[in-house]
Amino acid sequence: MSQRTLPLLIINLGGEMIYILDQRLRAQDENDDKTQRGVWTDDDRKRVMNDIVGTMFNKTFLEELLRPQDLYSHRALRTVLTRIAHASIMRLNLASMDKLYDLMTMAFKYQIVLCPRPRDLLLITFNHTDTIKELVRDNPSLVNQINEAQRQLIEVYTPLSDGEFQLIRHTLLVLFQDMQIRVSIFLKEKIQNPNGHFVLQTSGPVPHGFEVPGLIRWFNAKGREVRRTRFPSGGSYTSAIRQASFDLSGDRVTLLGTNMYSTPSPEDMDSPTTSTWKPKQADTTPNPLATEELNLLAKLMGGMEVQKLLNVEAGFRVNLLALDQEEEEEEGIVISEGTGHQSSRVINIQVTQDQLASTELARIAGEFDEEGSQTEGPGNKGDDLLAMMDEL
Amino acid sequence: MSKMYHKEKSIPIKSSASALYNNLSVLRIAPRCLTYFTVVHANVVNMVSASWDGLNYSHRQLQSKEGNVTTSSSLIMQAAWCVLPSRDLLVLTSQKGIQMYESDGSIMVYWHALDTPETPTAKAVFARGISAVREKHICVGVSSGSVLVFDVPSKGSNITLSEVLEEHKEAITDMASECSGSLECIADLVSADDSGLLCVWKSGEDFQLLNKIPGFDTSCSSVKLWKGTVIAGYGTGQIRLYEAVTGILHAEVNAHARWIYSLDIAPFTGLLLSAAEDSWVRVWHLSLTPETNSVEIEHMYNECVTDTQICGAKFCDGDGYAFAVTGYDLSEIIRYTQA
């Protein structure tokens, strides 16, 4: 369908990924657990964030994304996002990447579904870029890079009609169709039902440019209104609130796309709001419904294991989950050899090769090693992109 | 006050409905006491035939076609039955072209490939908007704004493209033909596009443009034509009633709080069905007074399909006794009948 979905997809998904990783690395810094072998400092976190953001907003990378093209498959998408996540000294094992991917896709799916007008997809994207800019505000050249990217988005997307935006939205909805992964924070905040479907309110302000349902107006042949009647709309809708800004900066009005993982300030600790939550102790008892449900955030909240390698290669591996062997088996996760706690090797993307074995893209992904060299391959979706990312 | 409609047992479908305008088509086969439904899921059309006693269902899936490739990932934009005096055909429109099948989906009788560019262009290419017109035409819209007119013989596969109508500049969203059965109506077909422009046509050897009703830069996603009145549903949640030939606006309804995805008319009673992403299905009653040339629209009923972005809603019969609804990510067709 739409040939213009990829930039919005990568920036929004990447944005969600950055929110989660940033939050995890901050929590790690605050964690008092002395049993860990290594410690993430705030400088480490900033370095990782800068590297990841720099990769995602690289000029050439964005140009490739902005080229009119079909949407990537989930596999190709995941490979690209994994590559972005590994742009720095941090490494994620397969299970972590699985769950990270699930969480960010469900978060973005929520934003697309709830998006009141198709054009608001752009506002959601700008919420992500605004927040990322805040995260890396100490790095002026990165902020410039993001601004430049935003300018390009404004140039490309502002002229599109509502119908064209809706086509983009429909294309994205096909990609996320049937994904019903339950996310703890969504369930708790009652924005997702136990069956995985999102809650749609029939109340609240109508989107900007809309009228509140309930009015019928009749006109004469000259176009003058001659009569009006009302009907019960069933919901409780109110008038639209202010128009949002589609500029480089401004009031985006919507909260969709803002960082719902941001650490609450001390005064917020006692009053839970919908946009922040408090870190909890990890729940390490296996959930009987584990095969269906991902209690991702319960696990993310504590017990994250990080190992600073003692050898010369300064690679940091991040285990987003405190999974023990039994739990892994129960959840049907296959963790290939070398990802256990004893290993001191850095896990690279080759680990995913089994799952992606049948695709050409996987072959290319498998050829990435620590030096980041790549081999020539026949033209394929995402090929150029991965090649280019490698040169960053 | 008792409810006008109550919910019946849902019909399961093999895969969930995709978010697309007008994503439900219904064909009533009275002699066999069956109703056929089609719902689009990505590159597949789910077809289910349901017996009127609700006891038997049979399913069939149709794939999109893409040149000579065996498996196609070409996304389908719309599927709809075209009822002509001599035969019924099921038409599928996708990114690659237009497929026409016998009404039970058993045999593909015609394939028309769209001109797709070698390298992807910024503007997407697809076909969307399907309508049978009068005796022997099927019209299909294209993303460029063109309307393709196909000549359909009473049987066989000798279907030909007879004309291309070029009035729209934006992608066609939906099309509808006069459904009252009256032969007095001058306008035969209305086409709608992403800018909200409505074109009113008279069919014939050459189609004739009767009127162009401008939009307000708001997409018209669903349109119907009944007794010379255009009923148009817009992305802003509004419904407008226009006199087709003159373009005079009769009435404007602030009907929904989100984008409208589907409109349908029960031609014998003048019942109108509207459905939107706001989870509401609304039933209205239209009546025309020919003497004063006025149109009356009265709100009759609301149904909230909880937590569902509705993408298709159609009456199951010409009186509006029953209607069916589909929603994004739902793997069932929800049905309601009058209490």
XYZ file of C-alpha atoms in Angstrom, chain A residues 85-295:
211
model
C 20.364 -1.304 19.591
C 23.832 -2.740 19.203
C 25.365 0.443 17.881
C 27.263 0.893 21.095
C 28.998 -1.051 23.831
C 25.771 -2.606 25.065
C 24.623 -6.061 24.001
C 21.257 -7.718 24.381
C 20.764 -11.455 24.336
C 18.125 -13.083 22.194
C 15.473 -13.349 24.883
C 15.915 -9.719 25.832
C 15.684 -8.597 22.243
C 12.550 -10.720 21.754
C 10.799 -9.100 24.649
C 12.060 -5.642 23.831
C 10.715 -6.012 20.311
C 7.340 -7.233 21.565
C 7.062 -4.353 24.007
C 7.983 -1.655 21.520
C 5.704 -3.021 18.820
C 2.732 -3.200 21.169
C 3.453 0.347 22.386
C 3.538 1.677 18.838
C 0.492 -0.376 17.856
C -1.353 1.253 20.737
C -0.346 4.686 19.460
C -1.448 3.927 15.888
C -4.793 2.442 16.954
C -5.604 5.280 19.338
C -4.397 7.945 16.904
C -7.467 10.211 16.610
C -6.764 11.595 13.139
C -4.407 9.911 10.687
C -2.294 13.090 10.546
C -1.643 12.748 14.280
C 0.815 9.977 13.368
C 3.185 12.810 12.615
C 2.573 14.345 16.060
C 3.312 10.982 17.645
C 6.555 10.867 15.669
C 7.425 14.387 16.811
C 6.720 13.460 20.428
C 9.357 10.771 20.002
C 11.907 13.089 18.388
C 11.199 15.830 20.966
C 11.803 13.425 23.847
C 14.902 11.908 22.292
C 16.306 15.399 21.805
C 15.801 15.989 25.531
C 17.618 12.757 26.334
C 20.698 13.753 24.360
C 20.520 17.484 25.012
C 24.123 17.522 26.258
C 25.236 16.666 22.737
C 24.527 19.651 20.439
C 25.617 17.929 17.253
C 23.181 15.076 17.906
C 20.405 17.561 18.608
C 21.214 19.155 15.267
C 21.064 15.795 13.565
C 17.622 15.148 15.024
C 16.443 18.616 14.027
C 17.651 17.976 10.512
C 15.775 14.695 10.426
C 12.671 16.425 11.698
C 12.970 19.070 8.979
C 13.061 16.338 6.373
C 10.008 14.675 7.879
C 8.160 17.989 7.856
C 9.103 18.513 4.225
C 7.996 15.065 3.128
C 4.886 14.555 5.235
C 3.227 17.943 5.690
C 1.933 18.109 2.095
C 0.224 14.718 2.346
C -3.570 14.669 2.488
C -5.561 13.062 5.293
C -6.422 10.224 2.914
C -2.732 9.568 2.266
C -1.993 9.599 5.997
C -4.829 7.157 6.514
C -3.257 4.888 3.892
C 0.019 5.015 5.848
C -1.903 4.187 9.003
C -3.754 1.299 7.327
C -0.465 -0.077 6.011
C 1.012 0.013 9.518
C -2.136 -1.610 10.928
C -1.690 -4.537 8.516
C 1.840 -5.009 9.859
C 0.615 -5.080 13.447
C -2.540 -7.031 12.752
C -3.360 -9.816 15.212
C -0.610 -8.819 17.636
C -2.347 -9.151 20.981
C 0.564 -9.441 23.384
C -0.523 -8.408 26.824
C 1.710 -5.798 28.411
C 1.666 -5.408 32.190
C 1.648 -1.634 32.258
C -1.179 -1.472 29.701
C -3.257 -3.987 31.653
C -2.635 -2.177 34.903
C -3.528 1.216 33.451
C -6.658 -0.347 31.924
C -5.774 0.677 28.400
C -5.621 -2.961 27.312
C -8.156 -5.721 27.974
C -7.207 -9.192 29.221
C -7.881 -10.484 25.716
C -5.185 -8.204 24.377
C -7.424 -5.704 22.603
C -6.995 -2.019 23.405
C -9.649 -0.058 25.250
C -11.369 2.536 23.076
C -13.125 5.288 25.012
C -16.422 6.679 23.772
C -15.885 9.916 25.614
C -13.534 12.835 25.680
C -12.753 15.644 23.273
C -13.284 15.039 19.581
C -10.177 15.502 17.426
C -9.362 18.959 16.169
C -11.432 19.740 13.082
C -14.259 17.423 14.123
C -17.702 18.305 15.436
C -19.269 16.711 18.489
C -21.787 14.077 17.286
C -25.438 14.834 17.911
C -26.507 17.543 15.480
C -28.421 17.424 12.184
C -28.724 20.587 10.093
C -30.982 21.151 7.079
C -30.275 23.634 4.288
C -32.374 25.278 1.612
C -31.483 25.424 -2.066
C -29.527 28.609 -1.469
C -27.348 26.933 1.130
C -28.843 28.661 4.161
C -29.483 26.628 7.294
C -33.229 26.334 7.871
C -33.554 23.843 10.670
C -31.541 21.864 13.181
C -32.324 18.882 15.377
C -30.384 16.847 17.907
C -30.011 13.125 18.431
C -28.459 11.147 21.299
C -24.921 10.121 20.408
C -24.588 7.554 23.161
C -21.092 8.640 24.127
C -20.005 11.661 26.131
C -17.972 13.703 23.733
C -16.776 17.258 24.204
C -15.503 19.906 21.827
C -12.072 19.676 20.325
C -9.192 21.189 22.238
C -6.490 23.340 20.715
C -4.720 22.634 17.447
C -1.347 20.950 17.779
C 1.931 22.192 16.335
C 3.492 20.381 13.386
C 6.598 22.541 13.511
C 10.107 21.733 14.638
C 8.988 22.347 18.207
C 5.719 23.194 19.851
C 2.756 21.833 21.748
C 1.922 18.421 20.322
C -1.257 18.206 22.457
C -1.418 14.418 22.333
C 0.397 12.285 24.896
C 0.750 9.400 22.467
C 4.436 8.876 21.746
C 5.678 10.529 24.929
C 7.885 8.587 27.301
C 5.683 6.547 29.577
C 8.732 4.930 31.154
C 10.351 8.141 32.401
C 11.566 7.881 35.971
C 9.242 9.808 38.273
C 10.691 12.725 40.201
C 10.660 12.316 44.007
C 7.443 14.301 44.407
C 5.693 12.047 41.888
C 6.547 8.853 43.732
C 3.389 8.778 45.772
C 0.918 9.727 43.100
C 0.872 7.329 40.184
C -0.073 9.004 36.939
C -0.771 7.414 33.629
C 2.497 8.576 32.183
C 4.961 7.378 34.801
C 5.273 4.282 36.901
C 7.379 3.230 39.839
C 10.018 0.541 39.428
C 9.000 -2.630 41.237
C 10.839 -5.631 42.589
C 11.283 -8.333 40.035
C 8.780 -11.150 40.093
C 10.928 -14.155 39.405
C 8.318 -16.842 40.083
C 7.298 -18.407 36.798
C 3.916 -17.215 35.663
C 1.620 -20.157 34.885
C 0.284 -18.312 31.878
C 3.754 -17.427 30.760
C 3.411 -18.824 27.296
C 0.646 -16.373 26.550
C 1.440 -13.398 28.674
C 4.613 -11.419 28.932
C 5.054 -9.873 32.324
